[in-house]
Every structure is written in C-alpha cells, then in structure tokens.
Coordinates of C-alpha atoms in Angstrom, one line a residue:
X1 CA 19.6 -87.3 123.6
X2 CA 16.1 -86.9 123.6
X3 CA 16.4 -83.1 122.5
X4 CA 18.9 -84.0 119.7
X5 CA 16.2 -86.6 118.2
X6 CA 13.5 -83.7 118.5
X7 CA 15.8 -81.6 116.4
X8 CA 16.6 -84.3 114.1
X9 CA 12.9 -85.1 113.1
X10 CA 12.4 -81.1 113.0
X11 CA 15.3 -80.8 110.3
X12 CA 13.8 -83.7 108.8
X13 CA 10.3 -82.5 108.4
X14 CA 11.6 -79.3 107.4
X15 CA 13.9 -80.2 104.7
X16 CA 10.8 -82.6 103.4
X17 CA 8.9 -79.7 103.4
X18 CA 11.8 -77.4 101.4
X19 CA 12.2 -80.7 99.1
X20 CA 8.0 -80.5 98.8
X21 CA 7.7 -77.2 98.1
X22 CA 10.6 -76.9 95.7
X23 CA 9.0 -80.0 93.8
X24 CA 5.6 -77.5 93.4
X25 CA 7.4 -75.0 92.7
X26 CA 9.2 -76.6 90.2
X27 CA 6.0 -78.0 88.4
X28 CA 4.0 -75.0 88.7
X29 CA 6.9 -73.4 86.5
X30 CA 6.3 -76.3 84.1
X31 CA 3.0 -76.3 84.1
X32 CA 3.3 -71.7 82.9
X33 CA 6.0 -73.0 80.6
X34 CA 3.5 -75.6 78.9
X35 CA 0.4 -73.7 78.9
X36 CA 1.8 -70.6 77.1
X37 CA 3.0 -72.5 74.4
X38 CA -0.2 -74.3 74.2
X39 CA -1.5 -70.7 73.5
X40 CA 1.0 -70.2 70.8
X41 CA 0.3 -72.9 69.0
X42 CA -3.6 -72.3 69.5
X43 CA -3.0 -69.4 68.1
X44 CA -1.6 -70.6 65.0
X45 CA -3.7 -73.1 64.3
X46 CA -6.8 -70.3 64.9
X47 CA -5.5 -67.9 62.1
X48 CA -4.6 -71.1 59.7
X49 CA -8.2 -71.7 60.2
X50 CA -9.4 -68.1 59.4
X51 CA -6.5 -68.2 56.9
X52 CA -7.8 -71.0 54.8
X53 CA -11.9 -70.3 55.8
X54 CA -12.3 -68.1 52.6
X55 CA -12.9 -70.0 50.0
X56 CA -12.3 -67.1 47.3
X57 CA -9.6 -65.7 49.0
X58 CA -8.9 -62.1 50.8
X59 CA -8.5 -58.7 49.4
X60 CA -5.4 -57.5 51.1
X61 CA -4.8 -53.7 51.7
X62 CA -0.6 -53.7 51.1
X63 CA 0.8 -50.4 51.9
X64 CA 4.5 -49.4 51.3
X65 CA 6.4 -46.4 52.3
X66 CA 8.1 -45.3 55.7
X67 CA 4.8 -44.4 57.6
X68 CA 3.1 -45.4 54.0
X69 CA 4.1 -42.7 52.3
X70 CA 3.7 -44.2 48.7
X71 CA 0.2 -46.1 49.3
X72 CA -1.6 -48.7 49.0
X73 CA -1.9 -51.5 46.2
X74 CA -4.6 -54.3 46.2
X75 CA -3.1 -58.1 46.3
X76 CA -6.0 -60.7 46.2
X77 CA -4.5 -63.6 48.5
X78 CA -6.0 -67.5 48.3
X79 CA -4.2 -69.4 51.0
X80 CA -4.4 -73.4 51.2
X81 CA -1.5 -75.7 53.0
X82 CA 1.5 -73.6 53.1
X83 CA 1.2 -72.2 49.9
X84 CA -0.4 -69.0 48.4
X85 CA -2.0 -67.5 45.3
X86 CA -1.4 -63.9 44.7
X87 CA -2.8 -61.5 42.1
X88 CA -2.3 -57.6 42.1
X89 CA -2.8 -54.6 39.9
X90 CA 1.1 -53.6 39.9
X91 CA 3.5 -54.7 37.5
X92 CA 6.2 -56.0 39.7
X93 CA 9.7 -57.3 38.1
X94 CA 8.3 -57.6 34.7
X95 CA 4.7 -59.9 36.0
X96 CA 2.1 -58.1 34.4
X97 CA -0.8 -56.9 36.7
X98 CA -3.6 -60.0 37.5
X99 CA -1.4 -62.9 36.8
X100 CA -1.5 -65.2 39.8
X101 CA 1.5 -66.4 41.5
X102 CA 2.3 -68.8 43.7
X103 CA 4.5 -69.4 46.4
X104 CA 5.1 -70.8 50.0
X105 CA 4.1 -69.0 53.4
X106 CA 3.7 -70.1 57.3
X107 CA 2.4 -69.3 60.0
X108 CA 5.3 -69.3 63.0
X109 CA 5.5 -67.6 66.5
X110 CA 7.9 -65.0 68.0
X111 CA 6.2 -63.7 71.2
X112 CA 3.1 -63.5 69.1
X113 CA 2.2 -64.9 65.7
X114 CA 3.9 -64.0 62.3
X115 CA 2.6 -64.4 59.3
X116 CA 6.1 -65.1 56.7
X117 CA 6.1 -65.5 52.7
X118 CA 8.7 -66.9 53.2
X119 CA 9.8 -68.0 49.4
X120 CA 9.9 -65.4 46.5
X121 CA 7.2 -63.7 45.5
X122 CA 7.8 -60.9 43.0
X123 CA 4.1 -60.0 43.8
X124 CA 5.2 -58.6 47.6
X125 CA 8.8 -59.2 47.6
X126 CA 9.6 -56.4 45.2
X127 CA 8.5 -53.6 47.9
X128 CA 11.4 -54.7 50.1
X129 CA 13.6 -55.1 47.3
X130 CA 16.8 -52.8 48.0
X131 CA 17.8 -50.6 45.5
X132 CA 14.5 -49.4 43.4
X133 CA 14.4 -45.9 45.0
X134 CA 17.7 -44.2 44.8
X135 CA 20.5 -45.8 42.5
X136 CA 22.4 -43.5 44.6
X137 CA 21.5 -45.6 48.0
X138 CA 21.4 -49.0 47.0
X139 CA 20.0 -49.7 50.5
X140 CA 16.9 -48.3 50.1
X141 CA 13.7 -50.0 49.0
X142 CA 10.1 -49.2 48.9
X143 CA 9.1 -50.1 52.1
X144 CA 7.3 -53.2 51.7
X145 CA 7.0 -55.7 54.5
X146 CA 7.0 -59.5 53.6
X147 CA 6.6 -60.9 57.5
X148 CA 3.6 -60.0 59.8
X149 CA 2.8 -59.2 63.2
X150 CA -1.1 -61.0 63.7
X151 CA -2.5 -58.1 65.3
X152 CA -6.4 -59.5 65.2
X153 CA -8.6 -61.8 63.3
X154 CA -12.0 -63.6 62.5
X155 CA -13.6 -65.1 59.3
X156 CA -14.4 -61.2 58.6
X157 CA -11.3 -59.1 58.9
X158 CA -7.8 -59.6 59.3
X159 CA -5.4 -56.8 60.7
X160 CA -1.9 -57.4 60.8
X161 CA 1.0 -55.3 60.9
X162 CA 4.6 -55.1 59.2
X163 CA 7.4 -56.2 61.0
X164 CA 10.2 -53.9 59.6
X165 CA 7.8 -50.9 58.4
X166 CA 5.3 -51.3 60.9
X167 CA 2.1 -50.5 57.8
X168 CA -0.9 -52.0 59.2
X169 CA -2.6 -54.0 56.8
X170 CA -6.4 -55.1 56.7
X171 CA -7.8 -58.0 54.8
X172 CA -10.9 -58.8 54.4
X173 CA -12.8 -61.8 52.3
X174 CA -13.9 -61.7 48.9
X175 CA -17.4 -62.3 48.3
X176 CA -17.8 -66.7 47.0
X177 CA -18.9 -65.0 43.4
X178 CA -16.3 -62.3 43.1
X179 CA -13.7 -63.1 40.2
X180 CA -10.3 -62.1 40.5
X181 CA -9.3 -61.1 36.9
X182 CA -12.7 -58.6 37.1
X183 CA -11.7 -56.9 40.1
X184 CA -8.0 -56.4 38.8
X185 CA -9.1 -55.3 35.5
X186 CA -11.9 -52.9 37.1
X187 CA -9.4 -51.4 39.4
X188 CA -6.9 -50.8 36.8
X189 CA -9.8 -49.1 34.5
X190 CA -10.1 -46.6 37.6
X191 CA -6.6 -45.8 38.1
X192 CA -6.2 -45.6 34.5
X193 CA -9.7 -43.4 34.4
X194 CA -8.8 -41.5 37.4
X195 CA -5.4 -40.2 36.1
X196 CA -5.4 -36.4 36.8
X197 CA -3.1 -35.6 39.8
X198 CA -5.7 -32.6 41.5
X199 CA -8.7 -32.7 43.0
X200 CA -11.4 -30.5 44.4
X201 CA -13.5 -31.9 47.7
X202 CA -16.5 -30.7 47.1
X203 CA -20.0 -30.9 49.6
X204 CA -22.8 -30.9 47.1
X205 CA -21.5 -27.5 45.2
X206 CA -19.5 -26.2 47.9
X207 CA -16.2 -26.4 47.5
X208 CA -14.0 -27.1 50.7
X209 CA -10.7 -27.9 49.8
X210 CA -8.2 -29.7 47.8
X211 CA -6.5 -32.8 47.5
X212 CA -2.8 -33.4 45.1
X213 CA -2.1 -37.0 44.1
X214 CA 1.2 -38.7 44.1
X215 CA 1.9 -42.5 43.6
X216 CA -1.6 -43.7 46.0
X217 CA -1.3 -41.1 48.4
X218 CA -3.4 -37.7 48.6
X219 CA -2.0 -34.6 50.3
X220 CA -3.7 -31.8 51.3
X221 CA -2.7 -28.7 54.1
X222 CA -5.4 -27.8 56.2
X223 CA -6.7 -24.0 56.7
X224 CA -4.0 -22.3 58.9
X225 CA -2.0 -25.3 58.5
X226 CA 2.1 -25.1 57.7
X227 CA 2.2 -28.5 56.9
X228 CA 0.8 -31.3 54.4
X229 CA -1.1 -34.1 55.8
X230 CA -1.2 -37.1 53.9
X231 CA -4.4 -39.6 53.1
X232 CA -3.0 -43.0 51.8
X233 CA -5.7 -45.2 49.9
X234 CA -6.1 -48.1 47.9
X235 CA -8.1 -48.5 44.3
X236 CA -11.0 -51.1 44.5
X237 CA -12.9 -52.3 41.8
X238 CA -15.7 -49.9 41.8
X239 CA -13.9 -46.9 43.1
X240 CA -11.1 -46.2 45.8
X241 CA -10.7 -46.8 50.2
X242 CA -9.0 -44.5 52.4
X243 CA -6.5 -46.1 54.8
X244 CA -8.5 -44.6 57.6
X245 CA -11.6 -42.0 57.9
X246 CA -10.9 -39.0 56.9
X247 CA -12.9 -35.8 58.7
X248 CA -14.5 -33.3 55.9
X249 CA -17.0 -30.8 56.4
X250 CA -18.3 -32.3 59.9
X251 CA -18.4 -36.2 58.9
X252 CA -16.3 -39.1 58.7
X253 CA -15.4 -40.4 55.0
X254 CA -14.0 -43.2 53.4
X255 CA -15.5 -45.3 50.7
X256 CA -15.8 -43.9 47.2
X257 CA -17.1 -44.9 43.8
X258 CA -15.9 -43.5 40.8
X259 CA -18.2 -41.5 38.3
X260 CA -16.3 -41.6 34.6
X261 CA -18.6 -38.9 33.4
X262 CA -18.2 -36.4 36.0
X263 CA -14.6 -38.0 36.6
X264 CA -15.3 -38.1 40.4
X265 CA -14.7 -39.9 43.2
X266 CA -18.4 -40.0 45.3
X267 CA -18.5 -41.2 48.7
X268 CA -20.7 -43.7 49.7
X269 CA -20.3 -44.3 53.9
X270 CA -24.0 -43.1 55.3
X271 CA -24.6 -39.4 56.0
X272 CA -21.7 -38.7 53.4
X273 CA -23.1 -39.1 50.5
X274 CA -22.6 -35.5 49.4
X275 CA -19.2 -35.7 49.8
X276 CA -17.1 -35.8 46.2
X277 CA -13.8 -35.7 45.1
X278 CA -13.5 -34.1 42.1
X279 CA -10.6 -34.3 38.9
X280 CA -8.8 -30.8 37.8
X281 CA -6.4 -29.7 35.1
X282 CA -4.1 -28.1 36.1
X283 CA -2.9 -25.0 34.9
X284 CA -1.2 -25.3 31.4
X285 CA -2.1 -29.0 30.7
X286 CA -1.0 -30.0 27.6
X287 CA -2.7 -33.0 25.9
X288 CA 0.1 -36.3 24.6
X289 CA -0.7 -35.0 21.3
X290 CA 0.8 -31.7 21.5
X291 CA 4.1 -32.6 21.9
X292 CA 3.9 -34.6 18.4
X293 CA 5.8 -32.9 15.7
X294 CA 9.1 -31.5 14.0
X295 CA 11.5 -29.0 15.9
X296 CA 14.5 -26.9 16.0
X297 CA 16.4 -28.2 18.7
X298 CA 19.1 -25.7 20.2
X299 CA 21.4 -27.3 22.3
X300 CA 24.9 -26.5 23.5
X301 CA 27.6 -28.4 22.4
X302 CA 31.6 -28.9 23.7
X303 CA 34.0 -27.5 21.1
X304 CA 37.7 -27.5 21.9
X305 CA 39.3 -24.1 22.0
X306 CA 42.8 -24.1 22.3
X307 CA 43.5 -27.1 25.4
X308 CA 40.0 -26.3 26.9
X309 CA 36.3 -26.9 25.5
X310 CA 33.5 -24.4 25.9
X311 CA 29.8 -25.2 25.4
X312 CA 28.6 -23.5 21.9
X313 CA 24.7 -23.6 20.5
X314 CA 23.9 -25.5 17.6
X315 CA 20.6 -25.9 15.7
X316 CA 19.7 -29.2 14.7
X317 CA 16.1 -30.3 13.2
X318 CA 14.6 -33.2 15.6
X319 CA 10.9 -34.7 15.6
X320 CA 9.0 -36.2 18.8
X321 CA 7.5 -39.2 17.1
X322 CA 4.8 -41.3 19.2
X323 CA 7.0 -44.7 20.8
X324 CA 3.7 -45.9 23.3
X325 CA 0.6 -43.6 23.0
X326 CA -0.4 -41.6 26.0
X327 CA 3.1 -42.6 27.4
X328 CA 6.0 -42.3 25.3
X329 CA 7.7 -40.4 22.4
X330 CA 11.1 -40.6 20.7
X331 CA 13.5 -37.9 19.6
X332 CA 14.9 -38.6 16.6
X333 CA 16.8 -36.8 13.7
X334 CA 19.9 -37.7 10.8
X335 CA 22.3 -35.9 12.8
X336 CA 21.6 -38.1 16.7
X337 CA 22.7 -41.5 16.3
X338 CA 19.9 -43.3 18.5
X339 CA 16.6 -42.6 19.3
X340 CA 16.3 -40.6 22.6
X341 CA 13.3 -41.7 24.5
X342 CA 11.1 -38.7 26.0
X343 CA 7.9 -39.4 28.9
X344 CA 4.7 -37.9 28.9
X345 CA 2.8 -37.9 32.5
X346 CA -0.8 -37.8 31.4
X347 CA -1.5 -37.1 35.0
X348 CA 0.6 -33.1 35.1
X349 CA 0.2 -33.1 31.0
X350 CA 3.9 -32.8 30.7
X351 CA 6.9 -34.6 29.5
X352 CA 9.8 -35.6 31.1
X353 CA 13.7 -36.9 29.9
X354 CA 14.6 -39.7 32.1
X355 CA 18.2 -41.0 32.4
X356 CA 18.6 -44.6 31.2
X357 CA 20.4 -47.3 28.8
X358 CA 19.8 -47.1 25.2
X359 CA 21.4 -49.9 23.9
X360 CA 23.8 -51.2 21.5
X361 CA 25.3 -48.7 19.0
X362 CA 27.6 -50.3 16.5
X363 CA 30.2 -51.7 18.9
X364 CA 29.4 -49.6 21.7
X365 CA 26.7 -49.1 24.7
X366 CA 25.0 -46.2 24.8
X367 CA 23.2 -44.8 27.8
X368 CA 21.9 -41.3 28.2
X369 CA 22.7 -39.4 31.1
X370 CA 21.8 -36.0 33.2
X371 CA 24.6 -33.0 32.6
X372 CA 25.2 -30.6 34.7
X373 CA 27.5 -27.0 34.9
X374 CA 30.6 -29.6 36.2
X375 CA 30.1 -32.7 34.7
X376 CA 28.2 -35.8 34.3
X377 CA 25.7 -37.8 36.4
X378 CA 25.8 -41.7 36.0
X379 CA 22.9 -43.3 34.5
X380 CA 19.8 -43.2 36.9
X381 CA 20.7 -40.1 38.9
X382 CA 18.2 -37.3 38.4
X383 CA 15.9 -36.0 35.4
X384 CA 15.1 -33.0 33.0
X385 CA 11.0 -32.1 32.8
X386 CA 9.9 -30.1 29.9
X387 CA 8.6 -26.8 30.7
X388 CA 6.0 -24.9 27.3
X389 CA 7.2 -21.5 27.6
X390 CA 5.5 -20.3 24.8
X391 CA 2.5 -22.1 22.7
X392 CA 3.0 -19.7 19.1
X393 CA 5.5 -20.6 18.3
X394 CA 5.3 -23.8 20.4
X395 CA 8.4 -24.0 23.0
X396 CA 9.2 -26.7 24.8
X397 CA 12.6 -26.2 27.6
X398 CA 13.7 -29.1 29.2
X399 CA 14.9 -27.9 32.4
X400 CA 16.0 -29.5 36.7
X401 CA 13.5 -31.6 37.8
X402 CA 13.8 -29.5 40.7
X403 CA 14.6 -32.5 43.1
X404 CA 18.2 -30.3 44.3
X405 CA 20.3 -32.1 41.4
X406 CA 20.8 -28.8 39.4
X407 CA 20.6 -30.7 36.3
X408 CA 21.2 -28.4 33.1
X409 CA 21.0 -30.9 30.2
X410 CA 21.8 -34.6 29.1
X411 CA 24.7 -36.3 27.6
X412 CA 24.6 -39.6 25.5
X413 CA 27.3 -41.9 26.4
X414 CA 29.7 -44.5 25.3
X415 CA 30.8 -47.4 26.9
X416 CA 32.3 -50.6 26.3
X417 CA 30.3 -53.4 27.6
X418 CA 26.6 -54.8 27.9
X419 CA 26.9 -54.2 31.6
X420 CA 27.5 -49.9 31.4
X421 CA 30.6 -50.4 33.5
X422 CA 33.6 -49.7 30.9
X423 CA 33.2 -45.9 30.3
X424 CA 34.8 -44.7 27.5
X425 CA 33.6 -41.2 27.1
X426 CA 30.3 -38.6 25.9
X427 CA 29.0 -39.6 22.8
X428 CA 27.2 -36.6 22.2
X429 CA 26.6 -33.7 24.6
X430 CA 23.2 -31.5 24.3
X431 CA 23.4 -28.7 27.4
X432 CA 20.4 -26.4 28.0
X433 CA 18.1 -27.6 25.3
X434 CA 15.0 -25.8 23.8
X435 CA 12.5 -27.5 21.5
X436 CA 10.6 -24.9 18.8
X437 CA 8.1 -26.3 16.9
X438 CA 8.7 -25.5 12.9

C-alpha cells in the first residue's frame, strides 16, 4: 500500500511537472509569436517616420525593364498620412511631365515591409500597365513595379526593391529649398539637350571607348568582349546618375553634369573628374529640315489582271510638310486621301513610318498599316525607317525596321467603326516606296 501511494505522488509530481512545463512552453511560443510582430509593426512605424521626415519630399530613382533594361526615370515623391504627391519627367497616359499627382499608399507587412500605391497612379502605374510593348502580347508591360520590398532606410537614403521585377530603387531627400517644377523642367532641358544616341568616353583627350543610347540605358562591349553590357541611368537636374559605378580607365564613375557647349556629359565623383562622355553624329545624320520638301513618290500598287492582282509602280507627286517641328512631318498630295504621318528621330537623324489610326474618312476609319510580300499586318505590328540612298538627287527608301517583321511597304485601310474592329478592306496600297526629291 505504501509502495502504491509512493507511485501515486511520483505520477503526480510528474504529470504536474509535464502540465508545468507544457504551460512554459506554451507561453514562451506566445511570448516569439508577440515579439516578432512587435518587430513588424516597429518596422512600419520606423519607415512611416523616415517616410514622412522629408519635408520636400524624395527624389526617387524608378527603373523599368526585366533587369532594367529600359532605365531609369526621376519621380519626386512627398508622402503625408497615406497619401502621396508624385511629379515625373515622363508623359504617362496623356499627364504631361511635372504635374503632381496624388494618390493613396501604405505601408503593410509580408515577412518584411512593403511599401504599396495601392490606388491609381498614372505616374507609376503605367510601367506595369499590360499591353504597351507588343500589341502582339497583350501581356507584356514595361516592367514597372508599384509594390516594394523595404530593403534599408534612414532620413538619408531609402533602398527598396520591386516585388515583381526585382529593380532596386534608391531615394534619397530633396534639399528644404529645392523646387519641384525646376528640377523637372531642368532635367527635361538635358534629355532634350542631350539627344544624340552616341557617345565617345573620353579621359582628358584620350579616347577609350564608346557608349550607344537607347530609351535611358547606355550599352557598350568591352575590348575582347562578345557581348554588350548595359549601364542604366537616370537624368537629374544638372546632368545624369548611373544606376551603379561604372569602372573606366582605372576609376570608379558615376555622377555627371552636362556641358551644352561642348554637348558632354563630365563627371564629377573625386579623382574622376577627367572622365567625359562625349555626343557624336553619327554617320549620315540628316538634320529635321532635310526631309522638308516636294517628291516623286514611286510606289507599287495592286492592279487586277485577269482573277489575280499583281503589284505595278506608279508615280505620284507627294510633299513632307512639317506636322510638330523636330518631331513630325506629314505626307500629303491630291491623289492620297488623308495625310500620312512620317517621324523624325532627332537622336539617329532619320525618319521613321509608324503603323497607327488615322481617323475618320467620310464614313469610314482609316488606319495605316505595315505590308508585307503575303499580306497585311494589323495596326501596331512593326515599322518602315527611311534609309537616304542618295543626297543629289535626294532619295529617301522607306524600308524593314529590321526588327525580323520583313516589312516591304504600308497599306491604308478601311474599316467600319470608331473602334478599328469592322475591316472592310485596303484603301490604298503603296509597296516598296521611294521618295526623290524634285
């Protein structure tokens, strides 16, 4: 009897201990639990802080592009309680460049902090707007994130990271005194100034390489090098920033202001200073001015024979009138119904024919589209670029863009309805055209 009540009070101070323990264990899980999401909400409440700390606002480095292949674009950012002002130098969905706009973001937590606009903003929303790259692939966008990984952050320097895209972005604060219409309009001026797509990189007057320009991205191939290694950067009011340091000639650079009269970019980071990227022509650059005039356009055109129709050449007298200077011209004559509409890339110095709606023609809809040997691409797909062959007399061919669409001319189309989806049939057809300035 004895031994049974020792084993009794054994079992009993055992399973007090098991019920102890597991009541320790218990809290200690509780108490993990608690404290981490104390640290998450910390968290948030620190980068609101830095967040709204600025008084002026940040300059935010936004790059777009898988593995930011296009660049990067300036947005000046003022955020105050849940809401922020934005202000960039890119005309996105038909805001013109510095017009603030605002809209709603927060600050929320998914294993670390994110950092959502969470309500439209044409400003940053456009980038990851589907469908703006390749009419073709309606999925596509132009990489732009609109959520953000917090990667790190004081009242100097914010660096945080795309979601989707994974583009690191840095902001950093605006100086108290800076205004925000000044440092659009002077960035503007320097893209605008800066508009030549070729560069020499020049130490002092050595030259060490070169640099080619596309969108807000240089490229470059290294000596002994099969492939093209890309520098994204951003324009700045004064000049422009690399994404990240580039190596020339022994030293690390980065910053650069722009000289208008030498039309350079100069470095500025210390021990650099003789670093310089300078503008080229290229090769057969042909000022917006040349193009103005009256032609002989050659063009083939169908003509039925028999139950079939074969191309055939006709000569019809055109001019390239001026539509937006330094931008734009229109080809027009008494024998095309509508104005065709014509580029001009004042960065290459050559023009290019653009697929696209034209409008309203009596009671149709007109849109110009790319031809090729077998038919007809819709409006959107591919492009013709203009190619002087000969400058006396002047000759302009328009030819493939030479993206793989094998593009031979350009067709102007009828259809029956404002939204280009009844198609009735070619309007008029021009295949292989050549310009020759009378």
């Amino acid at each position: 009897m004895k031994k049974f009540k020792k084993y009794m009070m054994l079992a009993c101070m055992l399973f007090g201990v098991g019920i102890s323990l597991q009541s320790c264990l218990f809290e200690e899980e509780d108490t993990f639990e608690q404290s981490a999401a104390n640290r998450l909400t910390e968290n948030i409440n620190r980068y609101e802080r830095i967040l709204q700390g600025v008084p002026n606002g940040w300059l935010m480095e936004y790059y777009i592009g898988s593995n930011y292949e296009y660049g990067g674009i300036p947005i000046l950012c003022r955020f105050k309680d849940g809401r922020v002002e934005m202000a960039t130098t890119f005309e996105a969905d038909g805001v013109k460049p510095g017009t603030v706009v605002t809209s709603l973001y927060k600050l929320g937590s998914n294993q670390s902090t994110v950092l959502s606009f969470d309500t439209y903003n044409p400003l940053i929303h456009y980038f990851g707007t589907p469908g703006l790259v390749d009419i073709s692939n309606p999925n596509t966008t132009l990489g732009g994130d609109y959520e953000f990984v917090m990667r790190e952050g004081a009242g100097d320097k914010i660096v945080m990271e795309g979601t989707k895209y994974g583009n690191r972005m840095v902001l950093t604060p605006l100086p108290e005194d800076a205004d925000w219409k000044s440092y659009i309009s002077g960035a503007l001026q320097i893209e605008d100034a800066a508009f030549l797509k070729n560069f020499k990189i020049m130490d002092q007057a050595k030259e060490l390489g070169s640099l080619s320009r596309s969108n807000w991205t240089f490229s470059y191939r290294p000596e002994g090098s099969k492939e093209k290694i890309n520098v994204p950067f951003v324009y700045t009011s004064t000049g422009l920033k690399l994404r990240e340091p580039m190596e020339v000639n022994g030293v690390k650079v980065m910053n650069f202001t722009w000289n208008s009269e030498r039309m350079s970019f100069n470095c500025t980071d210390a021990g650099a200073e003789q670093v310089s990227l300078v503008s080229v022509y290229p090769e057969g650059y042909m000022p917006y001015e040349k193009f103005l005039g009256t032609y002989t356009l050659t063009a083939g055109q169908p003509v039925k024979e028999g139950t079939s129709y074969v191309l055939k050449p006709r000569d019809l007298t055109v001019t390239i009138e001026q539509d937006v200077e330094g931008e734009s011209y229109l080809i027009k004559s008494e024998d095309i119904d509508i104005p065709i509409p014509l580029s001009y890339d004042r960065g290459s110095g050559s023009v290019e024919l653009v697929p696209k709606k034209l409008g309203a023609l009596s009671k149709y809809y007109i849109g110009m589209r790319i031809s090729v040997d077998t038919g007809l691409y819709p409006v959107g797909i591919a492009s013709l670029i203009g190619e002087v062959t000969t400058e006396d007399p002047f000759t302009l061919v328009l030819v493939d863009d030479g993206t793989g669409w094998g593009a031979t001319g350009f067709s102007l189309y009828a259809y029956g309805d404002v939204a280009y989806s009844e198609e009735l049939g070619y309007w008029d057809w021009f295949d292989r055209p050549v310009f020759v300035k009378q």
